[in-house]
CSV table of C-alpha atoms in Angstrom, one decimal:
chain,number,residue,atom,x,y,z
A,1,UNK,CA,45.3,-52.3,-37.8
A,2,UNK,CA,48.8,-51.5,-36.4
A,3,UNK,CA,49.1,-48.7,-38.9
A,4,UNK,CA,45.6,-47.4,-38.0
A,5,UNK,CA,46.6,-47.4,-34.3
A,6,UNK,CA,49.8,-45.5,-35.1
A,7,UNK,CA,47.8,-42.9,-37.0
A,8,UNK,CA,45.3,-42.6,-34.2
A,9,UNK,CA,48.2,-41.7,-31.9
A,10,UNK,CA,50.0,-39.4,-34.4
A,11,UNK,CA,47.8,-38.6,-37.4
A,12,UNK,CA,50.2,-36.3,-39.2
A,13,UNK,CA,53.4,-38.2,-38.4
A,14,UNK,CA,55.8,-38.6,-41.3
A,15,UNK,CA,56.1,-41.9,-43.1
A,16,UNK,CA,59.6,-42.2,-41.6
A,17,UNK,CA,58.3,-41.8,-38.1
A,18,UNK,CA,55.5,-44.3,-38.7
A,19,UNK,CA,57.8,-46.8,-40.3
A,20,UNK,CA,60.2,-46.5,-37.4
A,21,UNK,CA,57.4,-47.3,-34.9
A,22,UNK,CA,56.0,-50.2,-37.0
A,23,UNK,CA,59.4,-51.6,-37.9
A,24,UNK,CA,58.8,-51.4,-41.7
A,25,UNK,CA,60.1,-49.3,-44.6
A,26,UNK,CA,58.5,-45.8,-44.9
A,27,UNK,CA,57.6,-46.5,-48.5
A,28,UNK,CA,55.7,-49.6,-47.5
A,29,UNK,CA,53.8,-47.6,-44.8
A,30,UNK,CA,52.9,-44.9,-47.3
A,31,UNK,CA,51.8,-47.5,-49.9
A,32,UNK,CA,49.7,-49.4,-47.3
A,33,UNK,CA,47.9,-46.2,-46.2
A,34,UNK,CA,47.2,-44.9,-49.7
A,35,UNK,CA,45.7,-48.3,-50.5
A,36,UNK,CA,43.4,-48.2,-47.4
A,37,UNK,CA,42.5,-44.6,-48.2
A,38,UNK,CA,41.6,-45.4,-51.8
A,39,UNK,CA,39.4,-48.3,-50.6
A,40,UNK,CA,37.7,-46.0,-48.1
A,41,UNK,CA,38.8,-48.4,-45.3
A,42,UNK,CA,40.8,-45.8,-43.3
A,43,UNK,CA,41.2,-42.0,-43.4
A,44,UNK,CA,42.6,-39.1,-41.5
A,45,UNK,CA,40.4,-36.0,-40.8
A,46,UNK,CA,39.8,-33.7,-38.0
A,47,UNK,CA,37.5,-33.3,-35.0
A,48,UNK,CA,36.7,-30.3,-32.8
A,49,UNK,CA,39.2,-29.7,-30.0
A,50,UNK,CA,38.1,-29.1,-26.4
A,51,UNK,CA,38.2,-25.3,-26.6
A,52,UNK,CA,36.0,-25.3,-29.8
A,53,UNK,CA,33.5,-27.7,-28.1
A,54,UNK,CA,33.2,-25.1,-25.3
A,55,UNK,CA,32.3,-22.4,-27.9
A,56,UNK,CA,29.8,-24.3,-30.2
A,57,UNK,CA,26.5,-26.0,-29.5
A,58,UNK,CA,26.3,-29.8,-29.9
A,59,UNK,CA,23.2,-31.9,-29.5
A,60,UNK,CA,22.1,-35.5,-29.9
A,61,UNK,CA,19.0,-35.4,-32.0
A,62,UNK,CA,16.4,-38.3,-32.1
A,63,UNK,CA,14.4,-38.3,-35.4
A,64,UNK,CA,11.3,-40.3,-36.2
A,65,UNK,CA,10.4,-41.0,-39.8
A,66,UNK,CA,7.3,-42.0,-41.7
A,67,UNK,CA,7.0,-45.7,-42.5
A,68,UNK,CA,9.4,-46.7,-45.3
A,69,UNK,CA,11.1,-43.3,-45.4
A,70,UNK,CA,14.0,-43.7,-43.0
A,71,UNK,CA,16.7,-44.5,-45.7
A,72,UNK,CA,15.6,-41.6,-47.8
A,73,UNK,CA,15.6,-39.2,-44.9
A,74,UNK,CA,19.1,-40.4,-43.8
A,75,UNK,CA,20.4,-39.9,-47.3
A,76,UNK,CA,19.0,-36.3,-47.4
A,77,UNK,CA,20.3,-35.5,-43.9
A,78,UNK,CA,23.8,-36.7,-45.0
A,79,UNK,CA,24.1,-33.6,-47.2
A,80,UNK,CA,23.5,-31.2,-44.3
A,81,UNK,CA,26.8,-29.6,-43.1
A,82,UNK,CA,25.3,-29.4,-39.5
A,83,UNK,CA,24.7,-33.1,-39.4
A,84,UNK,CA,28.0,-34.4,-38.0
A,85,UNK,CA,27.0,-38.1,-37.5
A,86,UNK,CA,24.0,-40.1,-38.6
A,87,UNK,CA,23.0,-43.5,-37.2
A,88,UNK,CA,20.0,-45.7,-38.0
A,89,UNK,CA,19.0,-47.6,-34.9
A,90,UNK,CA,17.2,-50.6,-33.6
A,91,UNK,CA,15.0,-48.8,-31.2
A,92,UNK,CA,11.8,-46.8,-30.7
A,93,UNK,CA,13.2,-44.1,-32.9
A,94,UNK,CA,14.6,-44.3,-36.4
A,95,UNK,CA,17.7,-42.0,-36.5
A,96,UNK,CA,20.1,-40.8,-33.9
A,97,UNK,CA,22.1,-37.8,-35.2
A,98,UNK,CA,24.9,-35.7,-33.7
A,99,UNK,CA,24.3,-32.0,-34.7
A,100,UNK,CA,26.7,-29.1,-34.2
A,101,UNK,CA,26.0,-25.4,-34.8
A,102,UNK,CA,27.8,-22.2,-33.9
A,103,UNK,CA,25.4,-21.4,-31.0
A,104,UNK,CA,22.1,-22.3,-29.4
A,105,UNK,CA,20.0,-19.9,-31.5
A,106,UNK,CA,21.3,-21.6,-34.7
A,107,UNK,CA,20.6,-25.0,-33.2
A,108,UNK,CA,17.1,-23.9,-32.4
A,109,UNK,CA,16.4,-22.7,-36.0
A,110,UNK,CA,17.8,-25.9,-37.4
A,111,UNK,CA,15.9,-28.4,-35.2
A,112,UNK,CA,12.7,-26.4,-34.7
A,113,UNK,CA,12.2,-24.5,-37.9
A,114,UNK,CA,13.9,-26.6,-40.6
A,115,UNK,CA,14.2,-30.3,-39.8
A,116,UNK,CA,10.6,-30.9,-38.9
A,117,UNK,CA,9.6,-29.7,-42.4
A,118,UNK,CA,11.9,-32.2,-44.3
A,119,UNK,CA,9.7,-34.7,-46.1
A,120,UNK,CA,9.5,-38.0,-44.2
A,121,UNK,CA,10.4,-36.6,-40.8
A,122,UNK,CA,7.5,-37.0,-38.2
A,123,UNK,CA,9.2,-35.9,-35.0
A,124,UNK,CA,12.5,-34.3,-33.8
A,125,UNK,CA,13.7,-34.3,-30.2
A,126,UNK,CA,17.0,-32.7,-29.2
A,127,UNK,CA,19.2,-33.4,-26.1
A,128,UNK,CA,21.8,-30.7,-25.8
A,129,UNK,CA,25.3,-31.5,-24.7
A,130,UNK,CA,26.1,-29.5,-21.5
A,131,UNK,CA,29.6,-31.0,-21.1
A,132,UNK,CA,31.6,-33.3,-23.4
A,133,UNK,CA,33.7,-35.7,-21.3
A,134,UNK,CA,35.2,-37.3,-24.4
A,135,UNK,CA,34.5,-37.5,-28.2
A,136,UNK,CA,35.3,-40.1,-30.8
A,137,UNK,CA,38.6,-38.6,-31.9
A,138,UNK,CA,40.2,-39.9,-28.7
A,139,UNK,CA,39.0,-43.5,-29.1
A,140,UNK,CA,41.9,-45.9,-29.6
A,141,UNK,CA,42.4,-49.5,-30.6
A,142,UNK,CA,45.2,-51.5,-29.0
A,143,UNK,CA,47.2,-52.9,-31.9
A,144,UNK,CA,50.6,-51.6,-30.9
A,145,UNK,CA,53.0,-52.7,-28.2
A,146,UNK,CA,53.8,-50.2,-25.5
A,147,UNK,CA,57.3,-49.5,-26.9
A,148,UNK,CA,55.7,-48.7,-30.3
A,149,UNK,CA,53.2,-46.4,-28.8
A,150,UNK,CA,55.9,-44.6,-26.9
A,151,UNK,CA,57.7,-43.8,-30.1
A,152,UNK,CA,54.6,-42.0,-31.4
A,153,UNK,CA,53.5,-40.2,-28.3
A,154,UNK,CA,56.7,-39.0,-26.8
A,155,UNK,CA,57.4,-35.3,-27.5
A,156,UNK,CA,60.4,-34.4,-29.7
A,157,UNK,CA,63.6,-33.6,-27.8
A,158,UNK,CA,63.3,-29.9,-28.7
A,159,UNK,CA,59.7,-29.6,-27.6
A,160,UNK,CA,59.0,-27.4,-24.6
A,161,UNK,CA,55.8,-27.4,-22.6
A,162,UNK,CA,53.7,-24.4,-23.2
A,163,UNK,CA,50.6,-23.0,-21.4
A,164,UNK,CA,47.7,-21.2,-23.0
A,165,UNK,CA,45.3,-19.0,-21.0
A,166,UNK,CA,41.6,-19.7,-21.2
A,167,UNK,CA,41.0,-16.1,-22.2
A,168,UNK,CA,43.5,-16.4,-25.1
A,169,UNK,CA,42.0,-19.6,-26.3
A,170,UNK,CA,38.5,-18.2,-26.1
A,171,UNK,CA,39.5,-15.1,-28.0
A,172,UNK,CA,41.0,-17.3,-30.7
A,173,UNK,CA,37.9,-19.5,-31.0
A,174,UNK,CA,35.7,-16.5,-31.4
A,175,UNK,CA,38.1,-15.0,-33.9
A,176,UNK,CA,38.3,-17.8,-36.4
A,177,UNK,CA,39.2,-16.4,-39.8
A,178,UNK,CA,37.9,-17.4,-43.2
A,179,UNK,CA,41.3,-19.1,-43.7
A,180,UNK,CA,40.8,-21.1,-40.6
A,181,UNK,CA,37.4,-22.2,-41.8
A,182,UNK,CA,38.6,-23.1,-45.2
A,183,UNK,CA,41.4,-25.1,-43.6
A,184,UNK,CA,38.9,-27.0,-41.6
A,185,UNK,CA,37.0,-27.9,-44.8
A,186,UNK,CA,40.2,-28.9,-46.6
A,187,UNK,CA,41.4,-31.0,-43.7
A,188,UNK,CA,38.1,-32.8,-43.4
A,189,UNK,CA,38.9,-34.2,-46.8
A,190,UNK,CA,42.5,-35.1,-46.0
A,191,UNK,CA,43.9,-34.6,-42.6
A,192,UNK,CA,47.4,-35.5,-43.8
A,193,UNK,CA,47.4,-32.9,-46.6
A,194,UNK,CA,50.9,-31.3,-46.7
A,195,UNK,CA,51.3,-27.7,-45.8
A,196,UNK,CA,52.3,-26.9,-49.4
A,197,UNK,CA,49.0,-28.4,-50.6
A,198,UNK,CA,47.0,-26.5,-48.1
A,199,UNK,CA,48.7,-23.2,-49.0
A,200,UNK,CA,48.1,-23.8,-52.7
A,201,UNK,CA,44.5,-24.8,-52.4
A,202,UNK,CA,43.7,-21.9,-50.1
A,203,UNK,CA,45.7,-19.3,-52.0
A,204,UNK,CA,47.9,-18.4,-49.0
A,205,UNK,CA,51.6,-18.6,-48.2
A,206,UNK,CA,53.2,-21.7,-46.9
A,207,UNK,CA,54.0,-20.0,-43.6
A,208,UNK,CA,50.4,-18.8,-43.2
A,209,UNK,CA,49.0,-22.3,-43.7
A,210,UNK,CA,51.5,-23.8,-41.3
A,211,UNK,CA,51.0,-21.1,-38.7
A,212,UNK,CA,47.2,-21.3,-38.7
A,213,UNK,CA,47.1,-25.0,-38.4
A,214,UNK,CA,49.6,-25.0,-35.6
A,215,UNK,CA,47.6,-22.2,-33.8
A,216,UNK,CA,44.3,-24.1,-34.2
A,217,UNK,CA,45.9,-27.2,-32.5
A,218,UNK,CA,47.7,-25.2,-29.9
A,219,UNK,CA,44.6,-23.4,-28.7
A,220,UNK,CA,42.6,-26.7,-28.6
A,221,UNK,CA,40.3,-25.7,-31.4
A,222,UNK,CA,41.1,-28.6,-33.7
A,223,UNK,CA,42.6,-32.1,-33.4
A,224,UNK,CA,43.4,-34.7,-36.0
A,225,UNK,CA,42.0,-38.2,-35.9
A,226,UNK,CA,42.3,-41.4,-37.8
A,227,UNK,CA,39.1,-43.4,-38.4
A,228,UNK,CA,38.5,-46.7,-40.2
A,229,UNK,CA,35.7,-48.9,-41.4
A,230,UNK,CA,34.9,-50.4,-38.0
A,231,UNK,CA,32.9,-53.4,-39.2
A,232,UNK,CA,35.8,-54.5,-41.3
A,233,UNK,CA,38.3,-53.9,-38.5
A,234,UNK,CA,36.5,-56.0,-35.9
A,235,UNK,CA,34.3,-53.5,-34.2
A,236,UNK,CA,30.9,-54.0,-36.0
A,237,UNK,CA,28.7,-53.1,-33.0
A,238,UNK,CA,28.0,-49.6,-31.8
A,239,UNK,CA,25.7,-49.0,-28.8
A,240,UNK,CA,24.3,-45.9,-27.1
A,241,UNK,CA,23.3,-45.9,-23.5
A,242,UNK,CA,21.0,-43.2,-22.1
A,243,UNK,CA,21.5,-43.0,-18.4
A,244,UNK,CA,20.4,-41.1,-15.3
A,245,UNK,CA,23.0,-40.1,-12.8
A,246,UNK,CA,22.7,-38.0,-9.6
A,247,UNK,CA,24.0,-34.6,-10.6
A,248,UNK,CA,26.6,-34.6,-7.8
A,249,UNK,CA,28.0,-37.9,-9.2
A,250,UNK,CA,28.1,-36.9,-12.8
A,251,UNK,CA,31.6,-35.4,-13.0
A,252,UNK,CA,33.2,-38.4,-11.3
A,253,UNK,CA,31.3,-41.0,-13.2
A,254,UNK,CA,31.9,-39.2,-16.5
A,255,UNK,CA,35.6,-39.1,-15.9
A,256,UNK,CA,35.6,-42.8,-15.0
A,257,UNK,CA,33.7,-43.8,-18.1
A,258,UNK,CA,36.1,-42.1,-20.5
A,259,UNK,CA,38.8,-44.5,-19.3
A,260,UNK,CA,36.9,-47.6,-20.5
A,261,UNK,CA,38.5,-48.8,-23.8
A,262,UNK,CA,35.1,-49.3,-25.3
A,263,UNK,CA,34.0,-45.6,-24.8
A,264,UNK,CA,33.7,-43.6,-28.0
A,265,UNK,CA,31.6,-40.6,-26.8
A,266,UNK,CA,30.5,-39.6,-23.4
A,267,UNK,CA,28.7,-36.4,-22.5
A,268,UNK,CA,26.4,-34.8,-20.0
A,269,UNK,CA,23.1,-33.9,-21.7
A,270,UNK,CA,19.8,-32.2,-21.1
A,271,UNK,CA,16.5,-34.1,-20.8
A,272,UNK,CA,15.1,-36.9,-18.6
A,273,UNK,CA,18.5,-38.7,-18.9
A,274,UNK,CA,21.5,-36.6,-18.1
A,275,UNK,CA,24.3,-38.8,-19.5
A,276,UNK,CA,25.0,-40.5,-22.8
A,277,UNK,CA,27.6,-43.1,-23.4
A,278,UNK,CA,28.4,-44.5,-26.9
A,279,UNK,CA,30.7,-47.5,-27.2
A,280,UNK,CA,32.3,-49.6,-29.9
A,281,UNK,CA,32.2,-53.3,-29.3
A,282,UNK,CA,33.3,-56.6,-31.0
A,283,UNK,CA,29.9,-58.4,-30.7
A,284,UNK,CA,26.3,-57.9,-29.6
A,285,UNK,CA,27.0,-60.1,-26.5
A,286,UNK,CA,29.5,-57.5,-25.3
A,287,UNK,CA,26.6,-55.1,-24.8
A,288,UNK,CA,25.3,-57.0,-21.7
A,289,UNK,CA,28.9,-57.5,-20.4
A,290,UNK,CA,29.5,-53.7,-20.6
A,291,UNK,CA,26.1,-52.9,-19.1
A,292,UNK,CA,26.8,-55.3,-16.2
A,293,UNK,CA,30.2,-53.7,-15.6
A,294,UNK,CA,28.6,-50.2,-15.6
A,295,UNK,CA,26.0,-51.3,-13.1
A,296,UNK,CA,28.5,-53.0,-10.8
A,297,UNK,CA,31.1,-50.3,-10.9
A,298,UNK,CA,28.6,-47.3,-10.7
A,299,UNK,CA,25.6,-48.3,-8.6
A,300,UNK,CA,24.1,-44.8,-8.9
A,301,UNK,CA,24.1,-45.0,-12.7
A,302,UNK,CA,20.7,-46.0,-13.9
A,303,UNK,CA,20.6,-47.0,-17.6
A,304,UNK,CA,17.2,-46.0,-19.0
A,305,UNK,CA,17.7,-47.3,-22.5
A,306,UNK,CA,20.3,-49.0,-24.7
A,307,UNK,CA,20.2,-48.4,-28.5
A,308,UNK,CA,22.1,-50.5,-31.0
A,309,UNK,CA,23.1,-48.9,-34.3
A,310,UNK,CA,22.0,-50.9,-37.3
A,311,UNK,CA,23.9,-48.8,-39.8
A,312,UNK,CA,26.0,-45.7,-39.6
A,313,UNK,CA,25.5,-43.4,-42.6
A,314,UNK,CA,27.8,-40.6,-41.6
A,315,UNK,CA,30.7,-40.2,-39.2
A,316,UNK,CA,32.1,-36.7,-38.5
A,317,UNK,CA,31.3,-35.6,-42.1
A,318,UNK,CA,32.3,-38.8,-43.8
A,319,UNK,CA,29.5,-40.6,-45.7
A,320,UNK,CA,29.7,-44.3,-45.1
A,321,UNK,CA,28.5,-47.4,-47.0
A,322,UNK,CA,26.9,-50.4,-45.3
A,323,UNK,CA,30.4,-51.8,-44.5
A,324,UNK,CA,31.5,-48.6,-42.8
A,325,UNK,CA,33.8,-47.5,-45.7
A,326,UNK,CA,34.1,-43.8,-46.6
A,327,UNK,CA,32.4,-43.0,-49.9
A,328,UNK,CA,32.3,-39.2,-49.7
A,329,UNK,CA,32.8,-36.2,-47.5
A,330,UNK,CA,30.4,-33.4,-46.4
A,331,UNK,CA,32.6,-31.3,-44.2
A,332,UNK,CA,30.9,-30.0,-41.1
A,333,UNK,CA,30.2,-26.3,-41.4
A,334,UNK,CA,29.5,-25.3,-37.8
A,335,UNK,CA,29.6,-21.6,-38.5
A,336,UNK,CA,27.2,-21.2,-41.4
A,337,UNK,CA,23.6,-20.3,-40.9
A,338,UNK,CA,21.4,-23.4,-41.3
A,339,UNK,CA,20.1,-23.6,-44.8
A,340,UNK,CA,16.5,-23.0,-45.8
A,341,UNK,CA,14.8,-25.9,-47.5
A,342,UNK,CA,12.4,-25.7,-50.4
A,343,UNK,CA,9.1,-27.7,-50.2
A,344,UNK,CA,10.6,-30.6,-52.2
A,345,UNK,CA,13.3,-31.2,-49.6
A,346,UNK,CA,16.2,-30.2,-51.9
A,347,UNK,CA,18.8,-28.4,-49.9
A,348,UNK,CA,19.3,-24.7,-50.7
A,349,UNK,CA,22.9,-23.5,-51.3
A,350,UNK,CA,24.8,-23.3,-48.1
A,351,UNK,CA,26.7,-20.0,-47.6
A,352,UNK,CA,29.3,-19.0,-45.1
A,353,UNK,CA,32.5,-20.8,-46.0
A,354,UNK,CA,34.8,-19.7,-48.9
């Protein structure tokens, strides 16, 4: 867990840097992570950066299924590149999914024209994210001492702070090249892939691969993240709170909630509830404790529903087994046109990415 925490703080740090922070030999660190990765117990991928989240359309989609078809529907949805995360829940609905598309029209086509016709789906309801306060890539465990964390979060001596204009970042986001998109797909499989490997797989020069990755990070379009099998790591419970907050209080409460160590995702959304909070917890009894804390700390926050995840089938493109281990990757393709679906429910070929 200390290694996972270190990789959460610095996902592409060298084995030497990680070993220094953990107080072990770099070879041992590399061997440990390769073993975790081979077991599907931990992995490094990527998540959208804050600038990219401003450019794309994200929605929490509630899906109802015909009796006995939920598992089959969840399996079929796992192959969709626009289905970022899939959770089967203990609630009035069967599936809670996080969907991302390049814009609102694409989301409309996917959720209105395509999803309702997938065999086994009886209802689809979307709640669009109007502002993402935080997403799961920023969630951290606390397995390292402060001094160890400092070794991994302090900028190198040669680093100089830089500023990036919003206009420049926006232009870059809208000008993503085919190489950038191919990089995103490759990094979804292995966020620690060396630049030499990226260059070889994409058929570009080493300098191009390095320059494009650094640009995507610098402009806030992409960030790396380390995930792990949460049930095996001591966080077997995931809960989603749907809440109503007075609009004037929403920015302040949203910023406060992201400071809670349990918070995984927090966003302002459309619909009868205007705030969603997703948390990772150690036990079911922690749900009441967290809800009590929220009610005490934020009297104007009215929790309308709390939904417990029974099983997570997909997490940011990673297909998971019942223990939360990674068993495959379906990289998010936010830019492609949503696929058309034949009557038998078999996905048509997805185009758009090289």
